[in-house]
XYZ file of C-alpha atoms in Angstrom:
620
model
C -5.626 5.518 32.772
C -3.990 7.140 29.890
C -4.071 10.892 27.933
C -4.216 10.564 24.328
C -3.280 13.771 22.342
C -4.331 13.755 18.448
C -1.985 16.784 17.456
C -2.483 18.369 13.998
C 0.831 18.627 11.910
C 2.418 21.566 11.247
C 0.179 23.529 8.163
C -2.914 20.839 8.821
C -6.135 21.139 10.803
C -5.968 23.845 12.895
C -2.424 23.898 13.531
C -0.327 27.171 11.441
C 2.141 26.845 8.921
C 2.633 25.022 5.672
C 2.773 21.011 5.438
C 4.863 21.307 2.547
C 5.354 17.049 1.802
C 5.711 14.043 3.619
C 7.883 13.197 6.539
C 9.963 16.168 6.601
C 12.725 17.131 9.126
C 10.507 20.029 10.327
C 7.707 17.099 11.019
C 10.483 15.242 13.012
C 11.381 18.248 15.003
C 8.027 19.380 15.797
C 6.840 16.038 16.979
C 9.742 15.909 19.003
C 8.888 19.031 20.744
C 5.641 18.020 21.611
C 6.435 15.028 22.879
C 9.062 16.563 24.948
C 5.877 19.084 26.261
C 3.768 16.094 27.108
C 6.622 14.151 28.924
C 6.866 17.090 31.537
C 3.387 17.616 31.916
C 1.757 17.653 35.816
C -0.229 14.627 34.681
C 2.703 12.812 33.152
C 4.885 10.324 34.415
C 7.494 11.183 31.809
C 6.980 8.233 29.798
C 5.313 8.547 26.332
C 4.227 6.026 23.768
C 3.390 6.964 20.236
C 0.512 5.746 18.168
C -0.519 5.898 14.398
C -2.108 4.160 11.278
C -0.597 4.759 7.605
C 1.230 8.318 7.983
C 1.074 8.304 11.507
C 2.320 4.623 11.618
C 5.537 6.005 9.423
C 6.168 9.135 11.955
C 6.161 6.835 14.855
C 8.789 4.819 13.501
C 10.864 7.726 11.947
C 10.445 9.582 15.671
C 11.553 6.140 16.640
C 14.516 6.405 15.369
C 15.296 9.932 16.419
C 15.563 8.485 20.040
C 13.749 11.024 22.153
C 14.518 10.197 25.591
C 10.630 9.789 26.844
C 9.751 7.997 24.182
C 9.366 4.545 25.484
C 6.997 2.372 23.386
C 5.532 2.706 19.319
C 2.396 1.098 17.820
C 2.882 1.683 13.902
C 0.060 -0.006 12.063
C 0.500 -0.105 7.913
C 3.166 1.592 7.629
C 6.777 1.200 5.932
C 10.303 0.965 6.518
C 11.133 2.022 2.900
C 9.732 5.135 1.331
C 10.859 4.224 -2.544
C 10.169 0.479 -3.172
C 6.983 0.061 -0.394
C 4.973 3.203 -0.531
C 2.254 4.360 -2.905
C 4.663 6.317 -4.922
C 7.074 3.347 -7.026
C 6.956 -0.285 -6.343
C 9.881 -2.353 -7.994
C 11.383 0.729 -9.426
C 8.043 1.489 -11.869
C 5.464 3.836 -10.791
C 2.560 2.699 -9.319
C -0.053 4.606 -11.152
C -2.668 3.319 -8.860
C -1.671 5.372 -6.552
C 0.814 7.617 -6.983
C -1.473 11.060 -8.528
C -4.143 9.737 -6.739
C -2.835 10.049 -3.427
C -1.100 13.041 -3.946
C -4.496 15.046 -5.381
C -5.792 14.034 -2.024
C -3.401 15.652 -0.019
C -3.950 18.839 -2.674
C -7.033 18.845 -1.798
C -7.113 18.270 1.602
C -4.007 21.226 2.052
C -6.988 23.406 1.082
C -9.287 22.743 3.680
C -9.519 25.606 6.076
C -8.724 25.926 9.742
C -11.889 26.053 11.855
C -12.851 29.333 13.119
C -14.621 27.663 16.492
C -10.555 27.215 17.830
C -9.007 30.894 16.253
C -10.219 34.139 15.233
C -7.369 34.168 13.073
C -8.278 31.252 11.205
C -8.262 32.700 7.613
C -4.785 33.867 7.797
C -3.750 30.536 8.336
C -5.663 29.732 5.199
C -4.616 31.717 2.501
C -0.693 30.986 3.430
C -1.455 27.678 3.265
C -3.374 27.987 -0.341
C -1.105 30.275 -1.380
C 2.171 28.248 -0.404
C 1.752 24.596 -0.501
C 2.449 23.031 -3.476
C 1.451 19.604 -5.306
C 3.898 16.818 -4.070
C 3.170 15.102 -7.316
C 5.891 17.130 -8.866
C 8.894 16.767 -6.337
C 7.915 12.944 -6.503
C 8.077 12.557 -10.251
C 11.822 14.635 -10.055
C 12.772 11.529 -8.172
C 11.971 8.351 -10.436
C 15.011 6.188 -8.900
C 16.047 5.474 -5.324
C 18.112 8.323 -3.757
C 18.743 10.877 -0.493
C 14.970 11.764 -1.257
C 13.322 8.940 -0.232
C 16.226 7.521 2.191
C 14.979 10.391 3.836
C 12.389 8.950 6.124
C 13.001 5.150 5.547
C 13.835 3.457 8.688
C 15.831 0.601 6.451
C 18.404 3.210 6.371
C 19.225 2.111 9.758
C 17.562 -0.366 11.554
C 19.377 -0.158 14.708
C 18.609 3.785 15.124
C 15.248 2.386 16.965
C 15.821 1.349 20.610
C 11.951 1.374 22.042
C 9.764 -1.547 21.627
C 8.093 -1.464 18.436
C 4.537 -3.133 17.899
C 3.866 -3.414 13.631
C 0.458 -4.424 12.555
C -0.740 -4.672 8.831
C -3.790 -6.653 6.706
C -3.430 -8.831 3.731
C -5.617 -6.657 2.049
C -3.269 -3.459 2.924
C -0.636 -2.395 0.439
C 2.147 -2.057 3.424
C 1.631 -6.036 4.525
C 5.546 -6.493 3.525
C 6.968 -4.242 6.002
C 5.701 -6.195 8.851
C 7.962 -8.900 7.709
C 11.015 -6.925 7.186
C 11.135 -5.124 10.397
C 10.623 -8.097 12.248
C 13.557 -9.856 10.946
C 16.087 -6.392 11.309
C 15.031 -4.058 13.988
C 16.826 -4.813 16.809
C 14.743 -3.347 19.536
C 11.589 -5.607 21.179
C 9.309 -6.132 18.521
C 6.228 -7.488 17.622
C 3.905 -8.206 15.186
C -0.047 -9.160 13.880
C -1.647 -9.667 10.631
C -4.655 -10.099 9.956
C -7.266 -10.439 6.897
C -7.957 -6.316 6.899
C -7.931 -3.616 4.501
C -6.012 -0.010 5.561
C -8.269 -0.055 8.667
C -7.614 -0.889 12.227
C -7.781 -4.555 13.471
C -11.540 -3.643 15.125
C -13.185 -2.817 12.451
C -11.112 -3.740 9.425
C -12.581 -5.071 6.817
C -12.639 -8.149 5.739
C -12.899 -9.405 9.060
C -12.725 -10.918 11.477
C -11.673 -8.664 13.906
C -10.267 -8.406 17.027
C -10.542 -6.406 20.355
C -7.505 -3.863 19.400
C -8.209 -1.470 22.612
C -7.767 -4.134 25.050
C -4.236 -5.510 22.827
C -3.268 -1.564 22.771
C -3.653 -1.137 26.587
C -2.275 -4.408 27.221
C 0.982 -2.915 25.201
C 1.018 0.103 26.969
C 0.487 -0.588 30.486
C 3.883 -3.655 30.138
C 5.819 -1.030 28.823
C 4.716 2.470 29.991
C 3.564 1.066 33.273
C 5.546 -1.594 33.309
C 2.900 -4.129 34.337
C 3.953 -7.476 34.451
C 0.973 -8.961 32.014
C 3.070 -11.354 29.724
C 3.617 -9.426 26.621
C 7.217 -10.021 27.121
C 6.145 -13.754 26.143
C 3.939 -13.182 23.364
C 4.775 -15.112 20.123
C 6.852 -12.589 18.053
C 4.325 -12.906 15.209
C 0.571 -13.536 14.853
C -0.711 -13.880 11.577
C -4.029 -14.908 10.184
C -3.574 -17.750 7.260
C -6.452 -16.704 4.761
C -8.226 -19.515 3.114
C -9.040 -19.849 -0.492
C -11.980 -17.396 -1.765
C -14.430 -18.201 -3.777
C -17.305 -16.486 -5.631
C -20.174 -16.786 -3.939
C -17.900 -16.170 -0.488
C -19.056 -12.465 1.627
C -16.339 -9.910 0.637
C -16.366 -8.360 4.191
C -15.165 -12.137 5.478
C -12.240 -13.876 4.828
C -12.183 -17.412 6.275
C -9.178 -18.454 7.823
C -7.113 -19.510 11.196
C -4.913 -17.514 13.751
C -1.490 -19.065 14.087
C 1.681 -18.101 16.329
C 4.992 -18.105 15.337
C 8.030 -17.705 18.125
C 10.883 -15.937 15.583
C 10.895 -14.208 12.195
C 12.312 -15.265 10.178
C 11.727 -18.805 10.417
C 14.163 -21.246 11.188
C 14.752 -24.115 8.310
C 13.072 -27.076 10.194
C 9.605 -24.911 10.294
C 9.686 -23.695 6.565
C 11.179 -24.373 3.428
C 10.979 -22.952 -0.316
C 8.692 -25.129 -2.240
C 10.383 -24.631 -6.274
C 7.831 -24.818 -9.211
C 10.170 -24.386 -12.845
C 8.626 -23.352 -15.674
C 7.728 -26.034 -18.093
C 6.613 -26.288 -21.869
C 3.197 -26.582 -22.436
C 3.067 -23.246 -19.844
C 3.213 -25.971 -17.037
C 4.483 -25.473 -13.333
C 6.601 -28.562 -12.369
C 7.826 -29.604 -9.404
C 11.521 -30.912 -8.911
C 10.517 -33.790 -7.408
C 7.991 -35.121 -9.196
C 7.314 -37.409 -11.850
C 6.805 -35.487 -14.984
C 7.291 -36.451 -18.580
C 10.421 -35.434 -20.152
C 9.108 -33.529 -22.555
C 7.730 -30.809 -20.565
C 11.327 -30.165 -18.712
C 12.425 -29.272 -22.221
C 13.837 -25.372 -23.696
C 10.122 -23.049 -24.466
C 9.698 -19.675 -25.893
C 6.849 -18.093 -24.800
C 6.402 -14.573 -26.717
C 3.673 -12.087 -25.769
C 3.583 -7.978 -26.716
C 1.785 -6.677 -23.672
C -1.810 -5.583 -24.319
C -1.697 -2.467 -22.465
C -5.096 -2.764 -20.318
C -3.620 -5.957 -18.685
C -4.072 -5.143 -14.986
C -7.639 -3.275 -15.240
C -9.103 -6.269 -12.719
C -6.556 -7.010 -10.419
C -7.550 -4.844 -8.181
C -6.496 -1.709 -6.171
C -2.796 -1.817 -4.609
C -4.564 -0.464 -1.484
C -8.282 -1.659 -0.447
C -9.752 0.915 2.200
C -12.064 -1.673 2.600
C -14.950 0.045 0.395
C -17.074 -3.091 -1.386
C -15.790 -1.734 -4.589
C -12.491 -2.884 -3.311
C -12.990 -6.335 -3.395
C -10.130 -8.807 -6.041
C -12.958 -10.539 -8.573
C -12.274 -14.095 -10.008
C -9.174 -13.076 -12.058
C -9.666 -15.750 -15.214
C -10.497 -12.794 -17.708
C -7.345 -10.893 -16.011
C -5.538 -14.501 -16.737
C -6.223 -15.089 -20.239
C -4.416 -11.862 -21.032
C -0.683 -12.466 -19.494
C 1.308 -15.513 -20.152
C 0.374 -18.171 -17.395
C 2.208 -21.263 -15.911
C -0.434 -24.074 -13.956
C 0.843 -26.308 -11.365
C -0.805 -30.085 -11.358
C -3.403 -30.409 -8.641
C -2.136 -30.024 -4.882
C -1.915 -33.373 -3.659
C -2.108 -32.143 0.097
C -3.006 -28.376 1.595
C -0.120 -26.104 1.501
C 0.306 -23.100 4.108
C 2.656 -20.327 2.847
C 3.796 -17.700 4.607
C 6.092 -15.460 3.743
C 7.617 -13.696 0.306
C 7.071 -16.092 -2.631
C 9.799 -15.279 -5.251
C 10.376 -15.341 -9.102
C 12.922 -16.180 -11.284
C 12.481 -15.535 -15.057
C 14.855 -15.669 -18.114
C 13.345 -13.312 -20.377
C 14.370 -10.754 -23.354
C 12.717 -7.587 -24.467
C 12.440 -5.678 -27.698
C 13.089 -1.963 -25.868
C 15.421 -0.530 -24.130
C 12.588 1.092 -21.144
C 10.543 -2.592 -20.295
C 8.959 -3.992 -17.604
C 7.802 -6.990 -16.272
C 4.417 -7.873 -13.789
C 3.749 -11.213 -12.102
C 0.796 -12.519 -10.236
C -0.056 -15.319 -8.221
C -3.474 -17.298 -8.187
C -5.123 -19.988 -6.348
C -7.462 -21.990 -8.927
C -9.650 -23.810 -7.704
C -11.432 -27.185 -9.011
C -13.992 -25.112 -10.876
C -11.414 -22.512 -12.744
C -12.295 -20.066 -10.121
C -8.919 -17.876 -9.950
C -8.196 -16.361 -6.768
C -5.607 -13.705 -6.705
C -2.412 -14.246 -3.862
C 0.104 -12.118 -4.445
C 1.609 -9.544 -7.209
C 4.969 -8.008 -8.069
C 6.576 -5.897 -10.724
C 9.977 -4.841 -11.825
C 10.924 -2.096 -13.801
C 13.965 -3.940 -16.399
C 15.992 -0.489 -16.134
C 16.313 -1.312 -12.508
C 17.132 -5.269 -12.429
C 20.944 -4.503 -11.117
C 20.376 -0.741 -9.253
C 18.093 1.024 -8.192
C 19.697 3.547 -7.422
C 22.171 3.677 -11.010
C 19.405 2.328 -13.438
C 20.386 1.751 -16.709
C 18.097 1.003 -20.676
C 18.203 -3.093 -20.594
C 19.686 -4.577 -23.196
C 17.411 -5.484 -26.117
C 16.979 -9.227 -27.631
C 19.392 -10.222 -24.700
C 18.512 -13.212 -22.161
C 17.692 -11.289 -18.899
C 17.621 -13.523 -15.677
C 15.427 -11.013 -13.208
C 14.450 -12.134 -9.568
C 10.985 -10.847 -8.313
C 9.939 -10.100 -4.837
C 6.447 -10.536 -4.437
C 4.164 -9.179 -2.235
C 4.112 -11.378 1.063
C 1.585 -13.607 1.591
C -0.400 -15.967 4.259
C -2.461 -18.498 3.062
C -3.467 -22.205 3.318
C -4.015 -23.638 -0.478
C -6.684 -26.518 -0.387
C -5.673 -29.790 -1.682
C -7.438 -30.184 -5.265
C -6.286 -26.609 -6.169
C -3.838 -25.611 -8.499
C -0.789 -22.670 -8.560
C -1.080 -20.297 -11.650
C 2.001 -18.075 -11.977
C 0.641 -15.153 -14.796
C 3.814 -13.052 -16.341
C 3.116 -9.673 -18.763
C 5.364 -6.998 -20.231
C 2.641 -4.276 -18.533
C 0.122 -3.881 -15.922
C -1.938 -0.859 -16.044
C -2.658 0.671 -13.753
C -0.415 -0.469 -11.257
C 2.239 0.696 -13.452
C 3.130 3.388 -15.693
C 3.377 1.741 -19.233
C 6.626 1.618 -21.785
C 6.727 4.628 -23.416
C 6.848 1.450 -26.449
C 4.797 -1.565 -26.343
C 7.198 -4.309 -25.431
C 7.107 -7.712 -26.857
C 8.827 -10.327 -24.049
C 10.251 -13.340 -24.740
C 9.891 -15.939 -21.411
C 12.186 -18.607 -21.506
C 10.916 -21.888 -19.869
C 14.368 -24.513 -19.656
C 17.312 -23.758 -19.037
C 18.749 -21.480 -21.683
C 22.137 -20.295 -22.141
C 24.157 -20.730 -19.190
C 21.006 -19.612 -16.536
C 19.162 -22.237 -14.483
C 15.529 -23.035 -15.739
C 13.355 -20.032 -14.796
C 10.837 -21.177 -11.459
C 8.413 -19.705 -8.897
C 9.541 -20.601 -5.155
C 7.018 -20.684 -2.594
C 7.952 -19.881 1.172
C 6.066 -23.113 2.732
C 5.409 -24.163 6.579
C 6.646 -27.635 7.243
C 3.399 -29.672 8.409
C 3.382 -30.193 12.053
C 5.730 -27.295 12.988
C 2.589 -24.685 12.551
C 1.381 -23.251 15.564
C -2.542 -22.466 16.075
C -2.887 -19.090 17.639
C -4.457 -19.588 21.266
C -5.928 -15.658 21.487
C -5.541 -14.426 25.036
C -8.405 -13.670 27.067
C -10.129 -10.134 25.464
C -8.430 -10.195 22.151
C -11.959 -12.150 20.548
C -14.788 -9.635 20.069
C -14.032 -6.265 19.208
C -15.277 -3.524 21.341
C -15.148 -0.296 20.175
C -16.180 3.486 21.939
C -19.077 5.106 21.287
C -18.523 7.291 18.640
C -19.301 11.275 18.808
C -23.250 12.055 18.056
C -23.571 13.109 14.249
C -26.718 13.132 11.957
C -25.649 11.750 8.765
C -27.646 13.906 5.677
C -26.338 11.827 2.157
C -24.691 8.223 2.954
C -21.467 7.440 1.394
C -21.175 5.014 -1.135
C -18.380 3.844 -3.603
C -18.300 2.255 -7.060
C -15.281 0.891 -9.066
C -15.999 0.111 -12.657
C -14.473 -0.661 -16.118
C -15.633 0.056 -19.687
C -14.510 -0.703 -23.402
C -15.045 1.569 -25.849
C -15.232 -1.149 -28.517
C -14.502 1.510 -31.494
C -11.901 2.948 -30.222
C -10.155 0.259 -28.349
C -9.559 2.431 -24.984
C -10.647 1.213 -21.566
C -11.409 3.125 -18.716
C -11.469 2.275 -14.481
C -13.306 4.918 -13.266
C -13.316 4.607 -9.045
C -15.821 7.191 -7.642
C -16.228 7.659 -3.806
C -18.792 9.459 -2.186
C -17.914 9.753 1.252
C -21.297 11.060 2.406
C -22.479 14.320 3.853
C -23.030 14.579 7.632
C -22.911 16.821 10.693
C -20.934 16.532 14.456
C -23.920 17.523 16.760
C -21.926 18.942 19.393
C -19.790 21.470 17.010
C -22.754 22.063 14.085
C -19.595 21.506 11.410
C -20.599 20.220 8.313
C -18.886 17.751 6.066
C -18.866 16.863 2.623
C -16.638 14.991 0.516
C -16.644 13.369 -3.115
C -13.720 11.958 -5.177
C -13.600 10.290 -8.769
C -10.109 8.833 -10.332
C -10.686 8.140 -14.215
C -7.633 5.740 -15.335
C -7.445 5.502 -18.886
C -5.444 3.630 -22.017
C -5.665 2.471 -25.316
C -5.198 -1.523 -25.408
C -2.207 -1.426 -28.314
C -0.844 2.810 -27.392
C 1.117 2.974 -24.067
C 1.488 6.774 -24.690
C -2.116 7.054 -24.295
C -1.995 6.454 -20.601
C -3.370 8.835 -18.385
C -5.201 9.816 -14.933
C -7.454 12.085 -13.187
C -8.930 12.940 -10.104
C -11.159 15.217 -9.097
C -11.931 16.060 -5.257
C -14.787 18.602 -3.724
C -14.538 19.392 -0.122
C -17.172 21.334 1.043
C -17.029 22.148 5.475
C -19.576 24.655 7.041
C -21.251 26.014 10.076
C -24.407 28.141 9.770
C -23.777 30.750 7.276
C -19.549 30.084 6.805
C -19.631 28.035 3.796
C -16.065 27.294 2.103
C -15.441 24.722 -0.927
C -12.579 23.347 -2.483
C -12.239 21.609 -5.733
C -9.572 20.244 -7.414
C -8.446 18.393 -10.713
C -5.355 16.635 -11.042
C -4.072 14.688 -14.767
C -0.733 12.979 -15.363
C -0.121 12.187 -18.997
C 3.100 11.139 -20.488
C 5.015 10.994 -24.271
C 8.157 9.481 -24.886
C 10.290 11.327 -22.660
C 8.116 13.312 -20.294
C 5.490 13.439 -17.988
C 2.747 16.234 -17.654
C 1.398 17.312 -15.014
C -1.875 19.543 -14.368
C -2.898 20.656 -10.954
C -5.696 22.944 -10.584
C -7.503 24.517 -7.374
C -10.356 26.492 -6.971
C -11.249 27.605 -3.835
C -14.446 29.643 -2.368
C -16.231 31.002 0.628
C -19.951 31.799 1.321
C -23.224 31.122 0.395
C -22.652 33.250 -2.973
C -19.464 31.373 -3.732
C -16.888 34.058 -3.818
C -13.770 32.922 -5.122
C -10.787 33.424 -2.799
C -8.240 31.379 -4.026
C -7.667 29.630 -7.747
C -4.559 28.723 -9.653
C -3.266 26.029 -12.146
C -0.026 24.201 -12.096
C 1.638 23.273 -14.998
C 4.802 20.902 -14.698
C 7.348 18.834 -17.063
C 9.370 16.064 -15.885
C 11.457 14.005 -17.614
C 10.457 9.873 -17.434
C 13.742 9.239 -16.180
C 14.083 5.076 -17.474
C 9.806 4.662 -16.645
């Protein structure tokens, strides 16, 4: 058998101190020491494996990396290897408003939550240094717009060869940390796995959409080869597993994506098993391919002009799905008809991709602070537009990200685009869309001006014609997965007896206001009210993010969110409630953080402040 420790960090739960942000040294150090502790344990061998989703899928890696000597084995599941350009904080050098305050107010308001008094009389010392001390990590985040020491800090990309254990990465397609998967496959240097499937931020037993798999039986399996050193044929395992989604449509059920396991033996891929599949950019907004017949007319020189309309975005869904119904990517032909879009002819065969798909684009903007957004959509033979993939880049950053500088304005731009990776079979019949916009609210922060783009389609000046390129699996070189025995059916432990008292529900919705021309996403999540019966504690827990912008003023761009945390026993009663709102003008951003916090029945106040911060936009 195995012990399994959950420890609380440093200034969370009922451990003391202050968590004061992410991933810090003193996090390093302190899981070091404990996993030191546990190695010479009576009941340990000396051999210890470390185990996390989302921040405790980064820690394993970054502990990883430290090289503690009785660390032997890591399963990180949706994390990252990169901090700045693959974490909820900037994404292509723009910040990713979808998640960047909202993620941040919830760690305000979870630093609030108290210790529990069942575990230490001296709980409420604990408490009011961490009220009184922690700050919002919004700020420090916003001080550090562009790729530096900050965010190296923590990013495993720094140096891939610092990790020496065997490394086991699982994501979903409907995760926002998918990419990572790919990346550390093809650099770490250590053994290294990895499995994708069709899920959300969850774990592979009960992520949804499904299906899922039987992820205890694929853990233990992982441990016992290399803690116990079991000879059970993970050593042979295909270096990646990923699940190729099919095409969605309407009426399909959002907590099922239809699809097939397949195997591959390396990552990346050699040349004979995939190949990059180019579309150019025609006139008529046409996707051509190279090789086939087209009429001459559409390979000729297009300018394609557009000022972004600055609720583009609103329905392409959340960067992140926790895998809440709300959640779900809807047919994306009204997101469509407001960005510039590019249609392939009909697929004349099914195409599996796998991989990054990548973007070329000659383009000029009117303002020196500009940005551009791509998606990519699966249409099928009733218009239905299914989104694939997404990627942005902020124009200040197209050369550094680390030295950005204002783009030059009316100047032909030729910008490459990462976009997010993908796996997916396109059915024959269906066609490619590429869409292209100067803005993408609220995935990210809008021009402090509304940009007008110019796309070039053609070759134009001395650049190569601007075209999508598809990462596609050679036919007959794509493995089907063959699962091993107990990897089907999911089984998962009873779970501890609670009595649930308000069930949690979610709702994401968006509304014009036709006379004033500003829409609004509100996402409200009610995660429910319910007791543990062994321990009597109470939970309750309620957020709402309000995302709002006027469709032709990009200063008018702001967010909120609002958390209340209420945790008893009996008579101790204590509830915390926050509001966060980022705003911005031409050259800063605003930020408002304010806590209130209170104990008892009578609601006493014992803790309330308001943070007010200025930060310059720093080429956002």
């Amino acid at each position: 058998g195995y012990v399994v420790l959950r420890v609380d960090l440093r200034g969370s739960g009922n451990s003391g101190g202050v968590l004061m942000d992410e991933y810090l040294q003193q996090e390093q150090d302190d899981i070091i020491e404990v996993l030191e502790w546990v190695s010479v344990q009576p009941w340990c061998d000396g051999k210890v494996g470390m185990y996390g989703k989302s921040w405790g899928g980064f820690n394993s890696l970054q502990v990883a990396a430290r090289r503690p000597s009785c660390l032997k084995a890591v399963i990180s599941v949706d994390s990252t290897d990169d901090r700045y350009h693959d974490d909820v904080h900037y994404m292509g050098g723009c910040l990713l408003a979808t998640d960047f305050l909202p993620w941040a107010s919830i760690m305000f308001a979870w630093n609030a939550r108290p210790p529990d008094p069942m575990y230490d009389p001296t709980w409420k010392a604990f408490w009011m240094e961490r009220l009184q001390r922690t700050p919002p990590y919004s700020v420090e985040w916003l001080k550090h717009p562009r790729l530096d020491d900050f965010w190296k800090h923590g990013s495993i990309n720094v140096d891939y060869a610092a990790i020496e254990c065997p490394v086991f990465l699982v994501g979903g397609w409907a995760d926002g940390y998918t990419n990572a998967v790919f990346r550390m496959l093809e650099h770490l240097k250590c053994f290294r796995r990895g499995l994708i499937g069709p899920w959300s931020h969850m774990m592979p037993d009960d992520g949804i959409p499904g299906p899922n798999l039987n992820w205890v039986a694929e853990s233990i399996r992982w441990w016992d080869f290399h803690l116990k050193g079991i000879q059970n044929g993970v050593n042979f395992d295909p270096m990646i597993r990923v699940y190729m989604q099919e095409s969605q449509a309407s009426h399909d059920d959002p907590s099922y994506r239809r699809g097939r396991w397949i195997s591959k033996p390396v990552w990346p891929l050699p040349p004979l098993q995939s190949i990059l599949r180019p579309f150019q950019l025609g006139t008529a907004k046409r996707l051509l391919e190279p090789a086939a017949p087209v009429n001459d007319e559409l390979l000729g020189v297009e300018t394609v002009s557009v000022t972004g309309c600055q609720h583009a975005g609103l329905r392409q869904g959340p960067w992140i799905s926790y895998g809440r119904s709300c959640d779900s990517i809807p047919d994306q032909r009204n997101e469509d008809s407001l960005w510039i879009t590019y249609d392939s002819s009909p697929l004349e065969s099914d195409v599996d991709v796998l991989g990054f798909p990548t973007v070329r684009l000659n383009l000029s903007v009117d303002q020196p602070v500009a940005m551009v957004a791509v998606r990519l959509c699966d249409v099928d033979c009733n218009g239905f537009s299914c989104l694939i993939s997404k990627g942005q880049l902020n124009l200040c950053h197209a050369d550094s990200h680390e030295l950005p500088r204002h783009c030059p304005v009316n100047t032909v731009l030729s910008v490459e685009i990462k976009m997010k990776a993908v796996g997916c079979s396109i059915k024959k019949g269906h066609r490619i869309r590429l869409c292209v916009s100067p803005t993408s609210w609220p995935h990210a922060w809008p021009s402090p001006v509304p940009v007008t783009m110019n796309l070039f389609a053609g070759r134009i000046e001395s650049f190569e014609p601007s075209y999508l390129a598809l990462p596609q699996l050679v036919p007959q070189t794509v493995l089907e997965e063959p699962l091993h025995e107990g990897l089907g059916s999911p089984v998962l432990a009873k779970p501890l007896p609670t009595l649930e008292l308000r069930p949690a529900k979610s709702s994401r919705t968006v509304t014009e206001d036709i006379e004033t021309g500003t829409w609004t996403m509100v996402v409200s999540e009610d995660e429910g009210c319910w007791q543990e019966l062994i321990t009597e504690l109470r939970y309750d827990e309620s957020t709402r993010e309000t995302h709002s912008i006027n469709e032709v003023d990009s200063l008018s761009a702001s967010v909120r969110c609002e958390h209340d945390i209420t945790i008893s026993r009996g008579t101790w009663i204590t509830k915390v409630h926050t509001n966060s709102v980022m705003t911005s003008d031409a050259t800063n951003f605003y930020l408002t953080n304010t806590m209130n916090v209170s104990e008892g029945a009578d609601n006493v106040c014992v803790f309330e402040k308001t943070w007010f911060d200025s930060i310059p936009r720093g080429f956002l």
